[in-house]
Amino acid sequence: MKLASLRCERPDGRLVVVSRDLNRAVDAGHLAPSLRDTLERWEAVAPGLERLYAALNAGDAADAFDFDPSACAAPLPRSFQWCDASAFLNHGRLMERAFNTAPIPDFGTIPVMYQGASDDFLGPHDDVPLPSESLGIDFEGEFGVILDRVPMGTQAPQALERVRLLVQVNDWSLRALGPREMASGFGFLQAKPSTSFAPVAITPDELGDDWRDGRVHLDLHVAWNDAHFGQPNGGEMNFSFGELIAHAARTRSLGAGTIVGSGTVSNVDRAVGSACIAERRVIEVLDHGAPRTAFMRFGDRVRMEARTRDGGAPFGSIEQRVVQANEAGGEQA
Amino acid sequence: MKLASLRCERPDGRLVVVSRDLNRAVDAGHLAPSLRDTLERWEAVAPGLERLYAALNAGDAADAFDFDPSACAAPLPRSFQWCDASAFLNHGRLMERAFNTAPIPDFGTIPVMYQGASDDFLGPHDDVPLPSESLGIDFEGEFGVILDRVPMGTQAPQALERVRLLVQVNDWSLRALGPREMASGFGFLQAKPSTSFAPVAITPDELGDDWRDGRVHLDLHVAWNDAHFGQPNGGEMNFSFGELIAHAARTRSLGAGTIVGSGTVSNVDRAVGSACIAERRVIEVLDHGAPRTAFMRFGDRVRMEARTRDGGAPFGSIEQRVVQANEAGGEQA
């Protein structure tokens, strides 16, 4: 099934079930007030949501309405945990060359993962307010999973069974701030502003065979100001989501609603392009001796859409614009 | 005023107001279901809580009962954000020597801060389940602040005005895992299991002059298996909490309920001892050529209590025991 959270006066949004073709939606407030609440009691709530989804797809849901992605918050407008990996080694190795940082120890055998901010996610069409163009504004196209509670010490095969929903992510990054935060050893903080999500979170069965081996085997189509930028495939992930979850749960339990991200989708085949600007820039350095592509300017737009072989977009689209944050209060002007 | 969350079937706990002397408590459920909810609408809820606190201290609160710290969860059993700094430079510089890591760039002028896990905090008397003694189990005594919403770009003086509550923290650390995670540049993840909190969160006015310059000017008394370990003072913090909050809010807004930590309390005067084992060990290396103190064993206990000059403990005490996590499911045996 497909679930979304419409913006409302409540910070966790209003839970709706969305039709498979993303055309129609129906309120699910009588089953659960929010997706966050749903995840905390999945076994009790999910069957009712599945029945509502079946009725909606059959055209039998009372009070259904046209689905408007621009009315969406992130599926989870906030969560108690967001852990983002760098599980496409091709991306990580290019980034080492981009930032001239030392090789990460055990990069091929132990996942790297940072703890991200989860208090203030952005919706699929939300403007992205940032303080300055000089910070190296970049997008990062990713996939992610939303989990039920995971006990400490859970191993990868069992960890994969805790996946409840799949999501498509834009992990905004400020490249001018990254190297200093990496050099501190404490990891990304200012370099990672609010993360954005495609409109719907979907159960794994929605992808059929495109969800296998703990990976999303879809091309992630990225366009910058309407120009095609890349379409790397998620199947090339070097660690499965099961392995990433087990890594996060090694020394602690993970609460229900935890989101784990793949890191920037990236393929060895350069012909498919990239899902972030920094990666294109380092390839330009390798090919031409210097980067030719600048980072984003205020007013720039990015579009991200994972597509099936028949052209469907199971998560809907991320379509965002970068804007100048209000210097007085920091809120968007 | 002083607020605590008693464990109950709800994951955010049951909000109670606690008397100044920590002897009595009264349910505040008619004002707000949880402390998390309180922080999301502080202006509306706080005045009623203050009135209840005044009545409780005067012996006039109906249905008051004896306060039992062992029944407490963390004041916020979970939160949408936990950012922990390393604002005592003395600690940071000793840690560089302990782990033989490169000096952190701009350490004296730009705060370092990591994004911590906030989905599963431990209460003041909770056992601490961990998978292995070989991971270098260590405590870290800290202070922290709980915030109202902070807009992006807020500067330090205004940031300090967003502090609603003060807390006392034990930021558990696994020293064997830290260096590899620092070398990855992605920061601490497995090296930081669930963080623990003293029983009550207090409004800044509770400390009088001991809360000034955005710092908690109290000695943090630490005992390991009943032996005195250290009592460094929080006033020596090299960055104020206002500066730390402004650092976290530079490129994003901070949601209400965000917790910001000081990092391990540490003083230049070695006679006061330390608030973590790693710091004592590196001092032993400097003095004797090798560490003499081992990290914690299962069954070991730690006690932490910030004390006023008259011997009061305004946050109550953290009293915890480290135990072996259940290998089968990861939960505590």
JSON list of N, CA, C and O in Angstrom, two decimals, chain B residues 210-233:
[
{"chain": "B", "resi": 210, "resn": "ASP", "atom": "N", "xyz": [23.89, 29.92, 39.93]},
{"chain": "B", "resi": 210, "resn": "ASP", "atom": "CA", "xyz": [24.70, 28.82, 39.37]},
{"chain": "B", "resi": 210, "resn": "ASP", "atom": "C", "xyz": [24.40, 28.59, 37.90]},
{"chain": "B", "resi": 210, "resn": "ASP", "atom": "O", "xyz": [25.11, 27.81, 37.24]},
{"chain": "B", "resi": 211, "resn": "TRP", "atom": "N", "xyz": [23.35, 29.16, 37.36]},
{"chain": "B", "resi": 211, "resn": "TRP", "atom": "CA", "xyz": [23.11, 29.21, 35.90]},
{"chain": "B", "resi": 211, "resn": "TRP", "atom": "C", "xyz": [23.40, 30.63, 35.45]},
{"chain": "B", "resi": 211, "resn": "TRP", "atom": "O", "xyz": [22.63, 31.55, 35.71]},
{"chain": "B", "resi": 212, "resn": "ARG", "atom": "N", "xyz": [24.53, 30.84, 34.85]},
{"chain": "B", "resi": 212, "resn": "ARG", "atom": "CA", "xyz": [24.89, 32.17, 34.35]},
{"chain": "B", "resi": 212, "resn": "ARG", "atom": "C", "xyz": [25.85, 32.02, 33.18]},
{"chain": "B", "resi": 212, "resn": "ARG", "atom": "O", "xyz": [26.51, 30.98, 33.05]},
{"chain": "B", "resi": 213, "resn": "ASP", "atom": "N", "xyz": [25.89, 33.03, 32.31]},
{"chain": "B", "resi": 213, "resn": "ASP", "atom": "CA", "xyz": [26.75, 32.99, 31.13]},
{"chain": "B", "resi": 213, "resn": "ASP", "atom": "C", "xyz": [26.46, 31.75, 30.26]},
{"chain": "B", "resi": 213, "resn": "ASP", "atom": "O", "xyz": [27.35, 31.24, 29.58]},
{"chain": "B", "resi": 214, "resn": "GLY", "atom": "N", "xyz": [25.24, 31.26, 30.32]},
{"chain": "B", "resi": 214, "resn": "GLY", "atom": "CA", "xyz": [24.90, 30.10, 29.51]},
{"chain": "B", "resi": 214, "resn": "GLY", "atom": "C", "xyz": [25.63, 28.84, 29.93]},
{"chain": "B", "resi": 214, "resn": "GLY", "atom": "O", "xyz": [25.90, 27.95, 29.11]},
{"chain": "B", "resi": 215, "resn": "ARG", "atom": "N", "xyz": [25.97, 28.73, 31.22]},
{"chain": "B", "resi": 215, "resn": "ARG", "atom": "CA", "xyz": [26.70, 27.58, 31.74]},
{"chain": "B", "resi": 215, "resn": "ARG", "atom": "C", "xyz": [26.11, 27.14, 33.09]},
{"chain": "B", "resi": 215, "resn": "ARG", "atom": "O", "xyz": [25.58, 27.97, 33.82]},
{"chain": "B", "resi": 216, "resn": "VAL", "atom": "N", "xyz": [26.26, 25.87, 33.40]},
{"chain": "B", "resi": 216, "resn": "VAL", "atom": "CA", "xyz": [25.84, 25.33, 34.70]},
{"chain": "B", "resi": 216, "resn": "VAL", "atom": "C", "xyz": [27.07, 25.30, 35.60]},
{"chain": "B", "resi": 216, "resn": "VAL", "atom": "O", "xyz": [27.96, 24.46, 35.43]},
{"chain": "B", "resi": 217, "resn": "HIS", "atom": "N", "xyz": [27.12, 26.20, 36.59]},
{"chain": "B", "resi": 217, "resn": "HIS", "atom": "CA", "xyz": [28.30, 26.33, 37.45]},
{"chain": "B", "resi": 217, "resn": "HIS", "atom": "C", "xyz": [28.18, 25.44, 38.67]},
{"chain": "B", "resi": 217, "resn": "HIS", "atom": "O", "xyz": [28.18, 25.90, 39.81]},
{"chain": "B", "resi": 218, "resn": "LEU", "atom": "N", "xyz": [28.05, 24.15, 38.43]},
{"chain": "B", "resi": 218, "resn": "LEU", "atom": "CA", "xyz": [27.96, 23.19, 39.54]},
{"chain": "B", "resi": 218, "resn": "LEU", "atom": "C", "xyz": [29.04, 22.14, 39.38]},
{"chain": "B", "resi": 218, "resn": "LEU", "atom": "O", "xyz": [29.45, 21.80, 38.26]},
{"chain": "B", "resi": 219, "resn": "ASP", "atom": "N", "xyz": [29.51, 21.60, 40.52]},
{"chain": "B", "resi": 219, "resn": "ASP", "atom": "CA", "xyz": [30.40, 20.45, 40.50]},
{"chain": "B", "resi": 219, "resn": "ASP", "atom": "C", "xyz": [29.59, 19.20, 40.16]},
{"chain": "B", "resi": 219, "resn": "ASP", "atom": "O", "xyz": [28.53, 18.96, 40.75]},
{"chain": "B", "resi": 220, "resn": "LEU", "atom": "N", "xyz": [30.10, 18.42, 39.22]},
{"chain": "B", "resi": 220, "resn": "LEU", "atom": "CA", "xyz": [29.43, 17.16, 38.86]},
{"chain": "B", "resi": 220, "resn": "LEU", "atom": "C", "xyz": [30.18, 16.01, 39.55]},
{"chain": "B", "resi": 220, "resn": "LEU", "atom": "O", "xyz": [31.27, 15.62, 39.12]},
{"chain": "B", "resi": 221, "resn": "HIS", "atom": "N", "xyz": [29.59, 15.51, 40.62]},
{"chain": "B", "resi": 221, "resn": "HIS", "atom": "CA", "xyz": [30.24, 14.45, 41.41]},
{"chain": "B", "resi": 221, "resn": "HIS", "atom": "C", "xyz": [29.99, 13.10, 40.75]},
{"chain": "B", "resi": 221, "resn": "HIS", "atom": "O", "xyz": [28.85, 12.72, 40.52]},
{"chain": "B", "resi": 222, "resn": "VAL", "atom": "N", "xyz": [31.08, 12.38, 40.49]},
{"chain": "B", "resi": 222, "resn": "VAL", "atom": "CA", "xyz": [31.00, 11.08, 39.83]},
{"chain": "B", "resi": 222, "resn": "VAL", "atom": "C", "xyz": [31.65, 10.03, 40.72]},
{"chain": "B", "resi": 222, "resn": "VAL", "atom": "O", "xyz": [32.77, 10.24, 41.20]},
{"chain": "B", "resi": 223, "resn": "ALA", "atom": "N", "xyz": [30.94, 8.92, 40.92]},
{"chain": "B", "resi": 223, "resn": "ALA", "atom": "CA", "xyz": [31.50, 7.80, 41.68]},
{"chain": "B", "resi": 223, "resn": "ALA", "atom": "C", "xyz": [31.32, 6.51, 40.87]},
{"chain": "B", "resi": 223, "resn": "ALA", "atom": "O", "xyz": [30.29, 6.30, 40.23]},
{"chain": "B", "resi": 224, "resn": "TRP", "atom": "N", "xyz": [32.37, 5.68, 40.88]},
{"chain": "B", "resi": 224, "resn": "TRP", "atom": "CA", "xyz": [32.35, 4.41, 40.14]},
{"chain": "B", "resi": 224, "resn": "TRP", "atom": "C", "xyz": [32.46, 3.29, 41.17]},
{"chain": "B", "resi": 224, "resn": "TRP", "atom": "O", "xyz": [33.46, 3.24, 41.91]},
{"chain": "B", "resi": 225, "resn": "ASN", "atom": "N", "xyz": [31.44, 2.44, 41.25]},
{"chain": "B", "resi": 225, "resn": "ASN", "atom": "CA", "xyz": [31.39, 1.39, 42.28]},
{"chain": "B", "resi": 225, "resn": "ASN", "atom": "C", "xyz": [31.66, 1.97, 43.68]},
{"chain": "B", "resi": 225, "resn": "ASN", "atom": "O", "xyz": [32.46, 1.45, 44.44]},
{"chain": "B", "resi": 226, "resn": "ASP", "atom": "N", "xyz": [31.00, 3.09, 43.96]},
{"chain": "B", "resi": 226, "resn": "ASP", "atom": "CA", "xyz": [31.05, 3.77, 45.26]},
{"chain": "B", "resi": 226, "resn": "ASP", "atom": "C", "xyz": [32.37, 4.48, 45.54]},
{"chain": "B", "resi": 226, "resn": "ASP", "atom": "O", "xyz": [32.49, 5.15, 46.58]},
{"chain": "B", "resi": 227, "resn": "ALA", "atom": "N", "xyz": [33.36, 4.39, 44.66]},
{"chain": "B", "resi": 227, "resn": "ALA", "atom": "CA", "xyz": [34.61, 5.12, 44.86]},
{"chain": "B", "resi": 227, "resn": "ALA", "atom": "C", "xyz": [34.53, 6.46, 44.13]},
{"chain": "B", "resi": 227, "resn": "ALA", "atom": "O", "xyz": [34.15, 6.52, 42.96]},
{"chain": "B", "resi": 228, "resn": "HIS", "atom": "N", "xyz": [34.92, 7.53, 44.83]},
{"chain": "B", "resi": 228, "resn": "HIS", "atom": "CA", "xyz": [34.92, 8.86, 44.22]},
{"chain": "B", "resi": 228, "resn": "HIS", "atom": "C", "xyz": [35.80, 8.86, 42.98]},
{"chain": "B", "resi": 228, "resn": "HIS", "atom": "O", "xyz": [36.91, 8.33, 42.99]},
{"chain": "B", "resi": 229, "resn": "PHE", "atom": "N", "xyz": [35.31, 9.45, 41.89]},
{"chain": "B", "resi": 229, "resn": "PHE", "atom": "CA", "xyz": [36.06, 9.45, 40.63]},
{"chain": "B", "resi": 229, "resn": "PHE", "atom": "C", "xyz": [36.41, 10.86, 40.17]},
{"chain": "B", "resi": 229, "resn": "PHE", "atom": "O", "xyz": [37.45, 11.07, 39.54]},
{"chain": "B", "resi": 230, "resn": "GLY", "atom": "N", "xyz": [35.56, 11.83, 40.46]},
{"chain": "B", "resi": 230, "resn": "GLY", "atom": "CA", "xyz": [35.84, 13.20, 40.03]},
{"chain": "B", "resi": 230, "resn": "GLY", "atom": "C", "xyz": [34.70, 14.12, 40.38]},
{"chain": "B", "resi": 230, "resn": "GLY", "atom": "O", "xyz": [33.60, 13.66, 40.72]},
{"chain": "B", "resi": 231, "resn": "GLN", "atom": "N", "xyz": [34.97, 15.43, 40.32]},
{"chain": "B", "resi": 231, "resn": "GLN", "atom": "CA", "xyz": [33.93, 16.42, 40.57]},
{"chain": "B", "resi": 231, "resn": "GLN", "atom": "C", "xyz": [34.22, 17.71, 39.81]},
{"chain": "B", "resi": 231, "resn": "GLN", "atom": "O", "xyz": [34.25, 18.79, 40.39]},
{"chain": "B", "resi": 232, "resn": "PRO", "atom": "N", "xyz": [34.44, 17.61, 38.49]},
{"chain": "B", "resi": 232, "resn": "PRO", "atom": "CA", "xyz": [34.73, 18.82, 37.72]},
{"chain": "B", "resi": 232, "resn": "PRO", "atom": "C", "xyz": [33.52, 19.75, 37.70]},
{"chain": "B", "resi": 232, "resn": "PRO", "atom": "O", "xyz": [32.37, 19.31, 37.84]},
{"chain": "B", "resi": 233, "resn": "ASN", "atom": "N", "xyz": [33.80, 21.04, 37.51]},
{"chain": "B", "resi": 233, "resn": "ASN", "atom": "CA", "xyz": [32.75, 22.07, 37.53]},
{"chain": "B", "resi": 233, "resn": "ASN", "atom": "C", "xyz": [32.34, 22.46, 36.11]},
{"chain": "B", "resi": 233, "resn": "ASN", "atom": "O", "xyz": [33.18, 22.64, 35.23]}
]
